[in-house]
């Protein structure tokens, strides 16, 4: 059995020894499903078929179900369905109401409260769709939505308007129309497959799709956005990896939020993908009571590097309807970034972004490292708060002579 990390009532810092246990790789174990055969357990189709999807199952498996979760689960069917793979369910700490895994996948009644500034399509994707299922926001790349299904459903999903089809959005992508659009737009050089989760397709169906995209001469770069290595690592079979490697350059962006998600099973699945030559990135969403803590985030990004996954983006939680209880502030996000940059491996530091509400795309958000910009210098600070000056004219040209007020010996040097 793996050990758990607990936040205090306010979701504050875990105790040191618990943090240390989070840094270890542990198996999700068999937990509630100890009677299932090894063949079934490691079969991704068995995992899918046996997902936790009903209130009755939840009541049976989680005696500590709270009234908020009970009510949330009843209402989820009209908003975003509940589904949790047995494998992932085992990561829930039944004794901890604030369990970071629990918060991500078990519905809560707060989901039904919508603030005036929240939206069902917070990133304005539908308004940037030239054909259904294709979002063309940036000139050289498109987001290609292939399905509305995921292995499990994240309660804060920015695409909850369509994933799981609980709202009857009835997403039916027409691959022919999507591919025709890409083929007739030579400016598009990068296609990002997402959804829903593309890795829920059979190897054959995915191969057919990748084949068609690869046959377009101007497509240089393919990528897949998936949470399968986290929700359903059993899906990352040697056969799948052998198929994917035929389509290089192919990158995969996974989605994980908390170090407890990086189990031995997930690590091994990621290892198989990396061994197939697939560069791996991670996208996290900043979530209250889940990962809005610098020490938890540090443990997470360092654990990802050990799995050959580069932390790519940290997203400010989108203004998706009913997500207020899961949203952490931008102020908190910046505090966390401040505690990463310079304090750990540069490769471990993701770019913090806000996907601009209404559809402006990803905007990088950084702590202020440039303190001022004068006629003859830039004043900057480092990760320790030490101040430095970089001599440069305001038009960007190098100075012919040292800036007047700064005499050479006054420069501060890092030791
Ligand atoms: C995130 C996103 C992309 C990819 O952006 P990158 O910064 O290149 O990773 C492309 N299209 C849309 C609509 C997106 O939301
Ligand atoms: S895996 Fe991605 S698309 Fe699916 S529910 Fe989670 S955030 Fe949404």
Coordinates of C-alpha atoms and ligand atoms in Angstrom, one line a residue:
X1 CA 0.0 0.0 0.0
X2 CA 1.4 3.4 -0.8
X3 CA 1.5 6.1 1.8
X4 CA -0.5 9.3 1.4
X5 CA 0.2 13.0 1.8
X6 CA -2.2 15.1 3.7
X7 CA -2.8 18.8 3.7
X8 CA -4.2 20.4 6.8
X9 CA -7.7 21.7 6.9
X10 CA -6.8 24.8 4.9
X11 CA -4.9 22.8 2.3
X12 CA -1.6 24.0 3.6
X13 CA 1.8 22.4 3.7
X14 CA 2.1 18.7 4.2
X15 CA 4.4 17.4 6.8
X16 CA 8.0 16.8 5.8
X17 CA 8.0 13.0 6.0
X18 CA 4.9 12.8 3.9
X19 CA 6.5 15.0 1.3
X20 CA 9.4 12.7 1.2
X21 CA 7.1 9.7 0.5
X22 CA 5.6 11.6 -2.4
X23 CA 9.0 11.7 -4.1
X24 CA 9.2 7.9 -4.2
X25 CA 7.6 5.9 -7.0
X26 CA 4.9 3.7 -5.6
X27 CA 2.5 1.3 -7.2
X28 CA -1.2 2.2 -7.2
X29 CA -1.7 -1.3 -5.9
X30 CA -4.8 -3.4 -6.3
X31 CA -6.7 -2.0 -3.4
X32 CA -10.4 -2.7 -3.8
X33 CA -9.8 -5.0 -6.7
X34 CA -7.5 -7.6 -5.1
X35 CA -9.6 -10.5 -6.5
X36 CA -9.2 -9.5 -10.1
X37 CA -6.8 -11.6 -12.1
X38 CA -3.5 -10.1 -13.2
X39 CA -4.4 -10.5 -16.9
X40 CA -7.6 -8.5 -16.4
X41 CA -6.0 -5.8 -14.2
X42 CA -3.3 -5.1 -16.8
X43 CA -5.7 -5.1 -19.7
X44 CA -6.7 -1.5 -20.5
X45 CA -10.0 -2.6 -21.9
X46 CA -10.8 -4.3 -18.6
X47 CA -9.9 -1.1 -16.8
X48 CA -12.2 0.9 -19.1
X49 CA -15.1 -1.5 -18.8
X50 CA -14.8 -1.5 -15.0
X51 CA -14.6 2.2 -14.4
X52 CA -16.4 3.7 -11.4
X53 CA -19.3 5.6 -12.9
X54 CA -22.2 5.4 -10.5
X55 CA -23.2 6.8 -7.1
X56 CA -23.8 3.2 -5.9
X57 CA -20.3 2.2 -6.7
X58 CA -18.9 5.3 -5.1
X59 CA -20.8 4.7 -1.9
X60 CA -19.6 1.1 -1.8
X61 CA -15.9 2.0 -2.4
X62 CA -15.7 5.2 -0.5
X63 CA -17.5 5.0 2.9
X64 CA -16.3 8.5 3.6
X65 CA -18.2 10.1 0.7
X66 CA -19.2 13.6 1.8
X67 CA -22.6 15.2 1.3
X68 CA -21.0 17.6 -1.2
X69 CA -19.6 14.7 -3.2
X70 CA -22.9 12.8 -2.9
X71 CA -24.9 15.7 -4.3
X72 CA -22.2 16.4 -6.9
X73 CA -22.3 12.9 -8.2
X74 CA -26.1 13.0 -8.6
X75 CA -25.9 16.2 -10.6
X76 CA -22.8 15.2 -12.6
X77 CA -24.7 13.3 -15.2
X78 CA -26.1 16.5 -16.7
X79 CA -22.8 18.4 -16.7
X80 CA -19.8 16.2 -17.0
X81 CA -20.0 12.5 -16.4
X82 CA -18.1 10.8 -13.7
X83 CA -15.7 8.0 -14.7
X84 CA -12.6 6.8 -12.8
X85 CA -10.5 3.8 -13.8
X86 CA -10.0 1.2 -11.0
X87 CA -6.2 1.8 -11.3
X88 CA -6.6 5.6 -10.7
X89 CA -9.3 5.1 -8.0
X90 CA -6.7 3.3 -5.9
X91 CA -4.7 6.5 -5.6
X92 CA -7.5 8.1 -3.6
X93 CA -6.9 8.4 0.1
X94 CA -10.3 7.5 1.6
X95 CA -9.4 9.1 4.9
X96 CA -8.6 12.5 3.5
X97 CA -11.4 14.8 2.3
X98 CA -8.9 17.0 0.7
X99 CA -7.1 14.2 -1.1
X100 CA -5.6 15.8 -4.2
X101 CA -6.6 12.8 -6.4
X102 CA -10.2 12.8 -5.0
X103 CA -10.6 16.5 -5.8
X104 CA -9.7 16.0 -9.4
X105 CA -12.1 13.2 -10.3
X106 CA -15.0 13.0 -7.8
X107 CA -17.8 15.5 -8.5
X108 CA -18.7 18.1 -5.9
X109 CA -21.9 20.1 -5.6
X110 CA -19.9 23.3 -6.1
X111 CA -19.7 22.4 -9.8
X112 CA -23.3 23.4 -10.2
X113 CA -22.6 27.0 -9.1
X114 CA -21.6 29.3 -12.0
X115 CA -20.1 32.7 -11.4
X116 CA -21.0 35.5 -13.9
X117 CA -17.5 35.5 -15.4
X118 CA -17.4 31.7 -15.9
X119 CA -18.1 30.2 -19.3
X120 CA -18.9 26.9 -21.0
X121 CA -16.3 27.5 -23.6
X122 CA -13.8 29.7 -21.7
X123 CA -11.1 29.6 -24.4
X124 CA -13.4 30.5 -27.2
X125 CA -12.6 27.4 -29.1
X126 CA -16.0 27.0 -30.9
X127 CA -15.6 30.5 -32.4
X128 CA -12.2 29.6 -33.8
X129 CA -13.4 26.4 -35.5
X130 CA -13.4 26.6 -39.3
X131 CA -14.8 23.1 -39.4
X132 CA -16.2 21.1 -36.4
X133 CA -13.5 19.6 -34.2
X134 CA -10.7 21.8 -35.6
X135 CA -9.5 24.9 -33.7
X136 CA -7.3 27.2 -35.8
X137 CA -6.1 30.0 -33.5
X138 CA -2.4 30.3 -34.3
X139 CA -1.3 30.7 -37.9
X140 CA 1.0 27.6 -38.2
X141 CA -0.8 25.0 -36.1
X142 CA -4.2 23.5 -35.3
X143 CA -5.8 21.7 -32.5
X144 CA -7.5 18.5 -33.9
X145 CA -10.2 17.1 -31.6
X146 CA -10.7 13.5 -32.3
X147 CA -13.1 12.2 -29.7
X148 CA -15.2 13.3 -26.8
X149 CA -14.2 10.4 -24.6
X150 CA -11.5 10.2 -21.9
X151 CA -10.4 7.4 -19.6
X152 CA -11.5 9.4 -16.6
X153 CA -13.0 12.9 -16.4
X154 CA -11.3 15.8 -14.7
X155 CA -13.8 18.0 -12.9
X156 CA -12.2 21.2 -14.1
X157 CA -12.0 20.1 -17.8
X158 CA -11.9 23.2 -20.0
X159 CA -13.8 21.1 -22.7
X160 CA -16.5 19.8 -20.4
X161 CA -19.0 21.3 -22.8
X162 CA -18.3 18.4 -25.1
X163 CA -16.3 15.7 -23.3
X164 CA -18.4 12.8 -21.9
X165 CA -21.4 14.2 -23.8
X166 CA -23.3 14.9 -20.6
X167 CA -24.6 18.2 -22.0
X168 CA -25.6 16.6 -25.3
X169 CA -23.2 18.6 -27.3
X170 CA -23.0 15.6 -29.6
X171 CA -19.5 15.9 -30.8
X172 CA -19.1 14.0 -34.0
X173 CA -15.8 15.0 -35.7
X174 CA -15.7 14.4 -39.4
X175 CA -12.1 13.4 -40.1
X176 CA -12.5 14.0 -43.8
X177 CA -13.5 17.6 -43.4
X178 CA -10.8 18.2 -40.7
X179 CA -8.1 16.7 -42.9
X180 CA -9.2 18.5 -46.0
X181 CA -9.0 21.8 -44.2
X182 CA -5.4 21.0 -43.1
X183 CA -4.4 19.8 -46.5
X184 CA -5.7 23.0 -48.2
X185 CA -3.9 25.3 -45.7
X186 CA -0.1 25.0 -46.4
X187 CA 0.6 27.5 -43.5
X188 CA -0.3 24.7 -41.1
X189 CA 2.8 22.8 -40.2
X190 CA 1.9 21.4 -36.7
X191 CA -1.1 19.3 -35.8
X192 CA -2.0 18.6 -32.2
X193 CA -4.4 15.7 -31.7
X194 CA -6.5 16.0 -28.6
X195 CA -10.1 15.7 -27.4
X196 CA -11.1 13.9 -25.3
X197 CA -8.2 11.5 -25.4
X198 CA -6.8 10.2 -28.7
X199 CA -5.1 7.3 -27.0
X200 CA -8.5 5.7 -26.3
X201 CA -8.6 4.8 -30.0
X202 CA -7.5 1.4 -31.1
X203 CA -4.0 1.2 -32.5
X204 CA -5.5 0.7 -36.0
X205 CA -7.8 3.8 -35.9
X206 CA -5.0 6.0 -34.5
X207 CA -2.6 4.7 -37.1
X208 CA -5.0 5.4 -39.9
X209 CA -5.4 9.0 -38.7
X210 CA -1.7 9.6 -38.2
X211 CA -1.0 8.1 -41.6
X212 CA -3.4 10.5 -43.3
X213 CA -1.8 13.5 -41.5
X214 CA 1.7 12.4 -42.3
X215 CA 0.9 12.1 -45.9
X216 CA 0.3 15.9 -46.1
X217 CA 3.6 17.3 -47.3
X218 CA 3.4 20.6 -45.2
X219 CA 2.8 18.8 -41.9
X220 CA 6.2 18.8 -40.2
X221 CA 5.3 18.1 -36.7
X222 CA 2.7 15.9 -34.9
X223 CA 1.7 15.8 -31.3
X224 CA -0.8 14.1 -29.1
X225 CA -2.3 15.5 -25.9
X226 CA -3.2 12.7 -23.6
X227 CA -3.9 11.9 -19.9
X228 CA -3.8 8.1 -20.6
X229 CA -0.3 7.5 -19.0
X230 CA -1.8 8.9 -15.8
X231 CA -5.3 7.5 -15.9
X232 CA -4.7 4.2 -17.7
X233 CA -1.0 3.4 -18.1
X234 CA -2.0 -0.1 -19.2
X235 CA -2.9 1.4 -22.5
X236 CA 0.7 2.2 -23.3
X237 CA 1.5 -1.2 -24.7
X238 CA 4.7 -2.1 -26.7
X239 CA 2.5 -2.5 -29.8
X240 CA 1.2 1.1 -29.4
X241 CA 4.7 2.4 -28.9
X242 CA 5.9 0.5 -32.0
X243 CA 3.1 2.0 -34.1
X244 CA 3.7 5.6 -32.8
X245 CA 7.4 5.6 -33.5
X246 CA 6.7 5.3 -37.3
X247 CA 5.4 8.9 -37.3
X248 CA 8.3 10.8 -36.0
X249 CA 8.8 13.7 -35.3
X250 CA 5.9 12.9 -32.9
X251 CA 5.7 14.5 -29.4
X252 CA 3.4 13.6 -26.6
X253 CA 2.1 16.0 -24.0
X254 CA 0.8 14.3 -20.9
X255 CA -1.4 15.9 -18.2
X256 CA -0.5 15.3 -14.6
X257 CA -1.0 17.6 -11.6
X258 CA 0.3 15.9 -8.5
X259 CA 3.4 13.7 -7.7
X260 CA 1.1 10.9 -6.4
X261 CA 0.0 10.4 -10.0
X262 CA 3.5 9.4 -11.0
X263 CA 3.3 5.8 -9.8
X264 CA 5.6 3.0 -10.8
X265 CA 3.0 2.0 -13.4
X266 CA 3.0 5.6 -14.9
X267 CA 6.8 5.7 -14.8
X268 CA 7.0 2.5 -16.7
X269 CA 4.5 3.6 -19.3
X270 CA 6.3 6.9 -19.8
X271 CA 9.6 4.9 -20.1
X272 CA 8.1 2.9 -23.0
X273 CA 7.1 6.0 -24.8
X274 CA 10.4 7.7 -24.2
X275 CA 12.2 4.5 -25.4
X276 CA 10.2 4.8 -28.6
X277 CA 11.9 8.1 -29.2
X278 CA 8.9 10.2 -28.3
X279 CA 9.8 13.5 -26.6
X280 CA 7.5 13.9 -23.6
X281 CA 6.1 17.1 -22.1
X282 CA 3.7 17.6 -19.2
X283 CA 0.8 20.1 -18.8
X284 CA -0.5 20.8 -15.3
X285 CA -3.4 22.9 -14.2
X286 CA -2.9 24.9 -11.1
X287 CA -5.6 23.6 -8.7
X288 CA -6.6 24.6 -5.2
X289 CA -6.0 21.8 -2.7
X290 CA -4.2 19.8 -5.3
X291 CA -1.0 21.4 -6.4
X292 CA -1.1 25.0 -5.3
X293 CA 1.9 24.5 -3.1
X294 CA 5.5 25.2 -4.0
X295 CA 6.9 22.1 -2.3
X296 CA 4.3 19.8 -3.9
X297 CA 5.0 21.3 -7.3
X298 CA 8.7 21.0 -6.8
X299 CA 8.4 17.3 -6.0
X300 CA 6.1 16.9 -9.0
X301 CA 8.3 18.5 -11.6
X302 CA 11.4 16.7 -10.3
X303 CA 9.6 13.4 -10.4
X304 CA 8.6 14.1 -14.0
X305 CA 12.2 14.7 -15.1
X306 CA 13.1 11.3 -13.6
X307 CA 10.5 9.9 -16.1
X308 CA 12.1 11.9 -19.0
X309 CA 9.1 14.2 -19.1
X310 CA 9.8 17.9 -19.5
X311 CA 7.3 20.1 -17.5
X312 CA 5.9 22.2 -20.4
X313 CA 3.0 24.4 -19.3
X314 CA 1.4 25.2 -16.0
X315 CA -2.1 26.5 -16.7
X316 CA -4.0 29.0 -14.7
X317 CA -7.3 27.2 -14.3
X318 CA -9.7 28.3 -17.1
X319 CA -12.9 30.1 -16.2
X320 CA -14.9 27.0 -16.9
X321 CA -18.4 27.0 -15.3
X322 CA -18.4 25.5 -11.8
X323 CA -14.6 25.5 -11.2
X324 CA -14.3 28.2 -8.6
X325 CA -13.7 25.7 -5.8
X326 CA -10.8 24.3 -7.7
X327 CA -9.2 27.5 -8.8
X328 CA -6.1 28.9 -7.2
X329 CA -5.1 32.6 -7.7
X330 CA -2.6 33.9 -10.2
X331 CA -0.9 35.4 -7.2
X332 CA -0.4 31.9 -5.8
X333 CA 0.8 30.7 -9.2
X334 CA 3.4 33.4 -9.4
X335 CA 4.6 32.6 -5.9
X336 CA 5.1 29.0 -6.9
X337 CA 6.9 29.9 -10.1
X338 CA 9.2 32.2 -8.1
X339 CA 10.1 29.2 -5.9
X340 CA 10.9 27.0 -9.0
X341 CA 13.0 29.2 -11.3
X342 CA 16.6 29.2 -10.2
X343 CA 15.9 26.8 -7.3
X344 CA 15.8 23.7 -9.4
X345 CA 16.9 22.4 -12.8
X346 CA 15.8 24.7 -15.6
X347 CA 14.3 21.8 -17.5
X348 CA 12.0 21.2 -14.6
X349 CA 10.4 24.7 -14.8
X350 CA 7.2 24.9 -16.8
X351 CA 5.9 28.1 -18.4
X352 CA 3.0 29.4 -16.5
X353 CA 0.2 30.6 -18.8
X354 CA -3.2 32.0 -18.8
X355 CA -5.3 30.8 -21.8
X356 CA -6.8 34.3 -22.4
X357 CA -10.6 34.2 -21.6
X358 CA -12.6 34.4 -24.8
X359 CA -9.9 33.1 -27.1
X360 CA -6.7 35.0 -27.1
X361 CA -4.5 32.0 -26.8
X362 CA -1.8 31.2 -24.2
X363 CA -0.3 34.2 -22.6
X364 CA 2.9 33.7 -20.6
X365 CA 2.8 34.9 -17.0
X366 CA 6.1 35.4 -15.2
X367 CA 7.3 36.9 -11.9
X368 CA 8.8 40.4 -12.6
X369 CA 12.5 39.9 -13.1
X370 CA 12.9 43.2 -15.0
X371 CA 12.6 45.9 -12.4
X372 CA 13.1 48.9 -14.6
X373 CA 14.3 49.9 -18.1
X374 CA 16.1 53.2 -18.2
X375 CA 17.8 55.2 -21.0
X376 CA 21.1 53.3 -20.5
X377 CA 20.4 50.2 -18.6
X378 CA 18.1 47.4 -17.6
X379 CA 17.7 46.7 -13.9
X380 CA 17.0 43.1 -13.2
X381 CA 16.8 40.8 -10.2
X382 CA 17.8 37.2 -9.8
X383 CA 16.0 34.2 -8.0
X384 CA 17.5 35.3 -4.7
X385 CA 16.3 38.9 -5.1
X386 CA 19.8 40.3 -5.8
X387 CA 19.8 43.3 -8.1
X388 CA 21.9 43.6 -11.3
X389 CA 22.2 46.1 -14.1
X390 CA 22.6 45.3 -17.8
X391 CA 24.0 48.3 -19.8
X392 CA 22.0 48.9 -23.0
X393 CA 20.6 51.9 -24.7
X394 CA 16.8 52.2 -24.6
X395 CA 16.6 51.6 -28.4
X396 CA 18.3 48.2 -27.8
X397 CA 21.8 49.1 -29.1
X398 CA 24.9 48.3 -27.1
X399 CA 26.3 51.3 -25.2
X400 CA 29.5 52.8 -26.6
X401 CA 30.7 53.6 -23.1
X402 CA 29.6 52.5 -19.6
X403 CA 26.4 54.2 -18.3
X404 CA 27.3 57.4 -16.5
X405 CA 26.1 56.7 -13.1
X406 CA 27.3 53.2 -12.9
X407 CA 31.0 53.1 -12.1
X408 CA 32.6 49.8 -13.0
X409 CA 33.3 48.6 -9.4
X410 CA 29.7 49.1 -8.4
X411 CA 28.5 46.2 -10.4
X412 CA 27.3 43.4 -8.2
X413 CA 28.5 40.0 -9.1
X414 CA 26.9 36.7 -8.2
X415 CA 29.3 34.6 -6.1
Ligands
LIG1 C1 -2.6 25.1 -26.8 C2 -3.0 25.2 -28.2 C3 -2.1 25.0 -29.3 C4 -0.7 24.6 -29.1 O1 0.0 25.7 -28.5 P1 1.6 25.5 -28.2 O2 2.0 26.8 -27.5 O3 2.3 25.4 -29.5 O4 1.8 24.3 -27.4 C5 -2.6 25.1 -30.5 N1 -3.9 25.5 -30.8 C6 -4.7 25.8 -29.8 C7 -6.1 26.2 -30.1 C8 -4.4 25.6 -28.5 O5 -5.2 25.9 -27.5
LIG2 S1 -8.3 14.2 -19.7 FE1 -8.2 16.3 -20.6 S2 -10.0 16.3 -22.0 FE2 -10.3 14.6 -20.6 S3 -11.5 15.3 -18.9 FE3 -9.3 15.6 -18.3 S4 -8.8 17.7 -18.9 FE4 -10.7 17.1 -20.0

